[in-house]
Amino acid sequence: MSIGNSPEDERPFEDVSEEARPSIGRALQQARIAAGLTVDDVSTATRVRIAIVHAIEADDFAPCGGDVYARGHLRTLAKAVHLDPAPLIAQYEAEHGGGRPAPTPAAPLFEAERIRPERRGPNWTAAMVAAIVVVIGFVGFTMVKGGDDGESSVAEGSESTTSPAPTTKTKKPADPEPEPSDSAIAAAPQDKVTVRVTAADGRSWISAKDHNGRLLFDGLLKQGDSKTFQDSSKVNLVLGDAGAIDLYVNGKKIEDDWQPGAVERLTYTKGDPQAG
């Protein structure tokens, strides 16, 4: 009888720690950079919004809108950067406890571009019914009250006196506060183009390049954050969620009716701001 280690005891130790494996977002980002692709390239190829690509690469899956949509985005992005999507989806399910998704019909699980919800108009039918009820009640109350007042007027006769109607003082409207861009107009250099971007109504991904195409900024602005860009002749912008942005160009606020979730590509030059 020999004494020694069994074959099982002689197997090499394997490092299966979670620290040896990159996160899902990091794996996608490394594969994209290795493929020589920008976030804009991936977004154009997959039709996944730029803001969602940035969020997933930062391991933030909340903008996906749920586990089913997150798996679909992972599958699409992995194929675009030449990765096998199966390990990434398995890693997502293990980390987020989603388990296997319930069977779904053979229809697309998600749309890359989120459909904007229709804005419902006011319910005029309910408003009209409410107005009619108010008018009927007011007329009935006036008739009853008018009868009582008539009887009391006959009893009182000439003793009733009329009091002068109270004078109403009209409140002078307050002077309008100057636009915050007034001082900015004076401070903006005339020989350069100056662009200030503020995430006023929510967070938004933005990208800015100068006239040579050099990247000035590429990242996510949290609500309340601002960035200012300046160039000698031209600034190119991409706004991931234009509806959340307040934009000032050469000291003047850009008053455009951008919708929430809309992606806008803009170019501004010196002088009176006009998007090119």
mmCIF file of C-alpha atoms in Angstrom, residues 36-187:
data_model
loop_
_atom_site.group_PDB
_atom_site.id
_atom_site.type_symbol
_atom_site.label_atom_id
_atom_site.label_comp_id
_atom_site.label_asym_id
_atom_site.label_seq_id
_atom_site.Cartn_x
_atom_site.Cartn_y
_atom_site.Cartn_z
ATOM 1 C CA GLY A 36 -10.825 50.705 -33.149
ATOM 2 C CA LEU A 37 -14.430 51.868 -32.715
ATOM 3 C CA THR A 38 -15.796 54.968 -30.978
ATOM 4 C CA VAL A 39 -19.020 55.083 -28.992
ATOM 5 C CA ASP A 40 -20.591 56.994 -31.894
ATOM 6 C CA ASP A 41 -19.541 54.216 -34.301
ATOM 7 C CA VAL A 42 -21.133 51.535 -32.106
ATOM 8 C CA SER A 43 -24.312 53.579 -31.650
ATOM 9 C CA THR A 44 -24.658 54.113 -35.411
ATOM 10 C CA ALA A 45 -24.067 50.426 -36.182
ATOM 11 C CA THR A 46 -26.461 49.061 -33.528
ATOM 12 C CA ARG A 47 -28.979 51.926 -33.249
ATOM 13 C CA VAL A 48 -28.535 51.759 -29.470
ATOM 14 C CA ARG A 49 -28.621 55.320 -28.142
ATOM 15 C CA ILE A 50 -25.235 56.882 -27.307
ATOM 16 C CA ALA A 51 -26.321 57.600 -23.726
ATOM 17 C CA ILE A 52 -27.252 53.913 -23.187
ATOM 18 C CA VAL A 53 -23.883 52.719 -24.620
ATOM 19 C CA HIS A 54 -22.048 55.008 -22.188
ATOM 20 C CA ALA A 55 -24.208 53.829 -19.272
ATOM 21 C CA ILE A 56 -23.649 50.113 -20.024
ATOM 22 C CA GLU A 57 -19.871 50.636 -20.332
ATOM 23 C CA ALA A 58 -20.088 52.236 -16.871
ATOM 24 C CA ASP A 59 -22.004 49.139 -15.585
ATOM 25 C CA ASP A 60 -25.180 51.218 -15.169
ATOM 26 C CA PHE A 61 -28.087 49.179 -16.583
ATOM 27 C CA ALA A 62 -30.909 51.368 -15.244
ATOM 28 C CA PRO A 63 -31.349 53.288 -18.555
ATOM 29 C CA CYS A 64 -32.005 49.957 -20.330
ATOM 30 C CA GLY A 65 -35.500 49.786 -18.803
ATOM 31 C CA GLY A 66 -35.398 46.260 -17.337
ATOM 32 C CA ASP A 67 -33.573 42.908 -17.455
ATOM 33 C CA VAL A 68 -35.062 41.799 -20.797
ATOM 34 C CA TYR A 69 -33.949 45.019 -22.517
ATOM 35 C CA ALA A 70 -30.546 44.906 -20.789
ATOM 36 C CA ARG A 71 -29.888 41.378 -22.136
ATOM 37 C CA GLY A 72 -30.917 42.489 -25.616
ATOM 38 C CA HIS A 73 -28.579 45.500 -25.513
ATOM 39 C CA LEU A 74 -25.702 43.321 -24.250
ATOM 40 C CA ARG A 75 -26.241 40.815 -27.072
ATOM 41 C CA THR A 76 -26.295 43.584 -29.713
ATOM 42 C CA LEU A 77 -23.276 45.495 -28.381
ATOM 43 C CA ALA A 78 -21.190 42.337 -27.896
ATOM 44 C CA LYS A 79 -21.703 41.315 -31.539
ATOM 45 C CA ALA A 80 -20.785 44.840 -32.695
ATOM 46 C CA VAL A 81 -17.392 44.696 -30.918
ATOM 47 C CA HIS A 82 -16.754 41.026 -31.882
ATOM 48 C CA LEU A 83 -17.415 39.439 -28.469
ATOM 49 C CA ASP A 84 -19.330 36.266 -27.651
ATOM 50 C CA PRO A 85 -22.509 37.583 -25.935
ATOM 51 C CA ALA A 86 -23.264 34.348 -24.014
ATOM 52 C CA PRO A 87 -20.655 34.812 -21.216
ATOM 53 C CA LEU A 88 -21.640 38.460 -20.751
ATOM 54 C CA ILE A 89 -25.343 37.587 -20.443
ATOM 55 C CA ALA A 90 -24.535 34.766 -17.999
ATOM 56 C CA GLN A 91 -22.406 37.190 -15.945
ATOM 57 C CA TYR A 92 -25.247 39.746 -15.948
ATOM 58 C CA GLU A 93 -27.763 37.139 -14.721
ATOM 59 C CA ALA A 94 -25.368 35.990 -11.982
ATOM 60 C CA GLU A 95 -24.678 39.536 -10.764
ATOM 61 C CA HIS A 96 -28.223 40.894 -10.990
ATOM 62 C CA GLY A 97 -30.158 37.794 -9.930
ATOM 63 C CA GLY A 98 -32.419 37.904 -12.949
ATOM 64 C CA GLY A 99 -32.275 34.193 -13.676
ATOM 65 C CA ARG A 100 -33.420 32.942 -17.061
ATOM 66 C CA PRO A 101 -36.037 35.180 -18.688
ATOM 67 C CA ALA A 102 -39.537 33.910 -19.257
ATOM 68 C CA PRO A 103 -40.306 32.664 -22.804
ATOM 69 C CA THR A 104 -41.279 35.471 -25.126
ATOM 70 C CA PRO A 105 -42.878 35.513 -28.579
ATOM 71 C CA ALA A 106 -40.600 35.499 -31.614
ATOM 72 C CA ALA A 107 -40.796 39.256 -31.882
ATOM 73 C CA PRO A 108 -38.012 41.752 -31.235
ATOM 74 C CA LEU A 109 -37.368 42.001 -27.494
ATOM 75 C CA PHE A 110 -36.566 45.664 -27.647
ATOM 76 C CA GLU A 111 -36.206 48.638 -29.902
ATOM 77 C CA ALA A 112 -32.849 50.351 -29.937
ATOM 78 C CA GLU A 113 -34.457 53.758 -30.110
ATOM 79 C CA ARG A 114 -36.959 54.220 -27.298
ATOM 80 C CA ILE A 115 -40.366 55.256 -28.604
ATOM 81 C CA ARG A 116 -41.396 58.570 -27.208
ATOM 82 C CA PRO A 117 -44.750 58.352 -25.439
ATOM 83 C CA GLU A 118 -47.540 60.314 -27.015
ATOM 84 C CA ARG A 119 -48.572 63.372 -25.113
ATOM 85 C CA ARG A 120 -52.185 63.034 -24.191
ATOM 86 C CA GLY A 121 -54.261 66.111 -24.736
ATOM 87 C CA PRO A 122 -56.583 67.458 -22.068
ATOM 88 C CA ASN A 123 -59.812 65.535 -21.459
ATOM 89 C CA TRP A 124 -62.218 68.106 -22.891
ATOM 90 C CA THR A 125 -65.280 65.903 -22.367
ATOM 91 C CA ALA A 126 -64.726 65.654 -18.626
ATOM 92 C CA ALA A 127 -63.922 69.377 -18.456
ATOM 93 C CA MET A 128 -67.157 70.294 -20.273
ATOM 94 C CA VAL A 129 -69.263 68.070 -18.010
ATOM 95 C CA ALA A 130 -67.666 69.606 -14.921
ATOM 96 C CA ALA A 131 -68.250 73.130 -16.277
ATOM 97 C CA ILE A 132 -71.942 72.378 -17.007
ATOM 98 C CA VAL A 133 -72.450 71.030 -13.478
ATOM 99 C CA VAL A 134 -70.848 74.163 -12.006
ATOM 100 C CA VAL A 135 -73.015 76.479 -14.163
ATOM 101 C CA ILE A 136 -76.238 74.646 -13.244
ATOM 102 C CA GLY A 137 -75.367 74.781 -9.549
ATOM 103 C CA PHE A 138 -74.514 78.479 -9.740
ATOM 104 C CA VAL A 139 -77.768 79.330 -11.567
ATOM 105 C CA GLY A 140 -79.861 77.403 -9.014
ATOM 106 C CA PHE A 141 -78.082 79.062 -6.113
ATOM 107 C CA THR A 142 -78.552 82.506 -7.682
ATOM 108 C CA MET A 143 -82.292 81.957 -8.185
ATOM 109 C CA VAL A 144 -82.813 80.850 -4.573
ATOM 110 C CA LYS A 145 -80.638 83.631 -3.206
ATOM 111 C CA GLY A 146 -82.307 86.212 -5.455
ATOM 112 C CA GLY A 147 -85.780 85.290 -4.098
ATOM 113 C CA ASP A 148 -84.638 85.719 -0.511
ATOM 114 C CA ASP A 149 -83.014 89.069 -1.270
ATOM 115 C CA GLY A 150 -86.186 90.337 -3.012
ATOM 116 C CA GLU A 151 -88.356 89.616 0.003
ATOM 117 C CA SER A 152 -85.953 91.315 2.410
ATOM 118 C CA SER A 153 -85.730 94.367 0.131
ATOM 119 C CA VAL A 154 -89.559 94.838 0.141
ATOM 120 C CA ALA A 155 -89.648 94.572 3.950
ATOM 121 C CA GLU A 156 -86.870 97.028 4.509
ATOM 122 C CA GLY A 157 -88.179 99.632 1.995
ATOM 123 C CA SER A 158 -86.306 102.910 1.937
ATOM 124 C CA GLU A 159 -84.097 101.990 4.860
ATOM 125 C CA SER A 160 -81.718 100.084 2.593
ATOM 126 C CA THR A 161 -78.708 102.051 1.519
ATOM 127 C CA THR A 162 -76.148 101.319 -1.111
ATOM 128 C CA SER A 163 -72.526 101.303 -0.144
ATOM 129 C CA PRO A 164 -69.912 102.445 -2.619
ATOM 130 C CA ALA A 165 -68.098 99.671 -4.378
ATOM 131 C CA PRO A 166 -64.611 99.108 -2.998
ATOM 132 C CA THR A 167 -61.841 100.415 -5.162
ATOM 133 C CA THR A 168 -59.405 97.827 -6.357
ATOM 134 C CA LYS A 169 -55.802 98.811 -6.509
ATOM 135 C CA THR A 170 -54.043 97.464 -9.523
ATOM 136 C CA LYS A 171 -50.737 95.964 -8.649
ATOM 137 C CA LYS A 172 -47.904 97.314 -10.702
ATOM 138 C CA PRO A 173 -46.229 94.432 -12.527
ATOM 139 C CA ALA A 174 -42.761 93.685 -11.311
ATOM 140 C CA ASP A 175 -39.926 94.620 -13.568
ATOM 141 C CA PRO A 176 -38.765 91.543 -15.506
ATOM 142 C CA GLU A 177 -35.544 90.114 -14.268
ATOM 143 C CA PRO A 178 -32.719 90.372 -16.785
ATOM 144 C CA GLU A 179 -31.837 87.193 -18.626
ATOM 145 C CA PRO A 180 -28.796 85.472 -17.136
ATOM 146 C CA SER A 181 -27.181 85.660 -20.556
ATOM 147 C CA ASP A 182 -26.915 89.482 -20.521
ATOM 148 C CA SER A 183 -23.649 89.506 -18.608
ATOM 149 C CA ALA A 184 -22.445 86.511 -20.567
ATOM 150 C CA ILE A 185 -22.987 88.390 -23.844
ATOM 151 C CA ALA A 186 -20.648 91.152 -22.703
ATOM 152 C CA ALA A 187 -18.071 88.669 -21.403
#
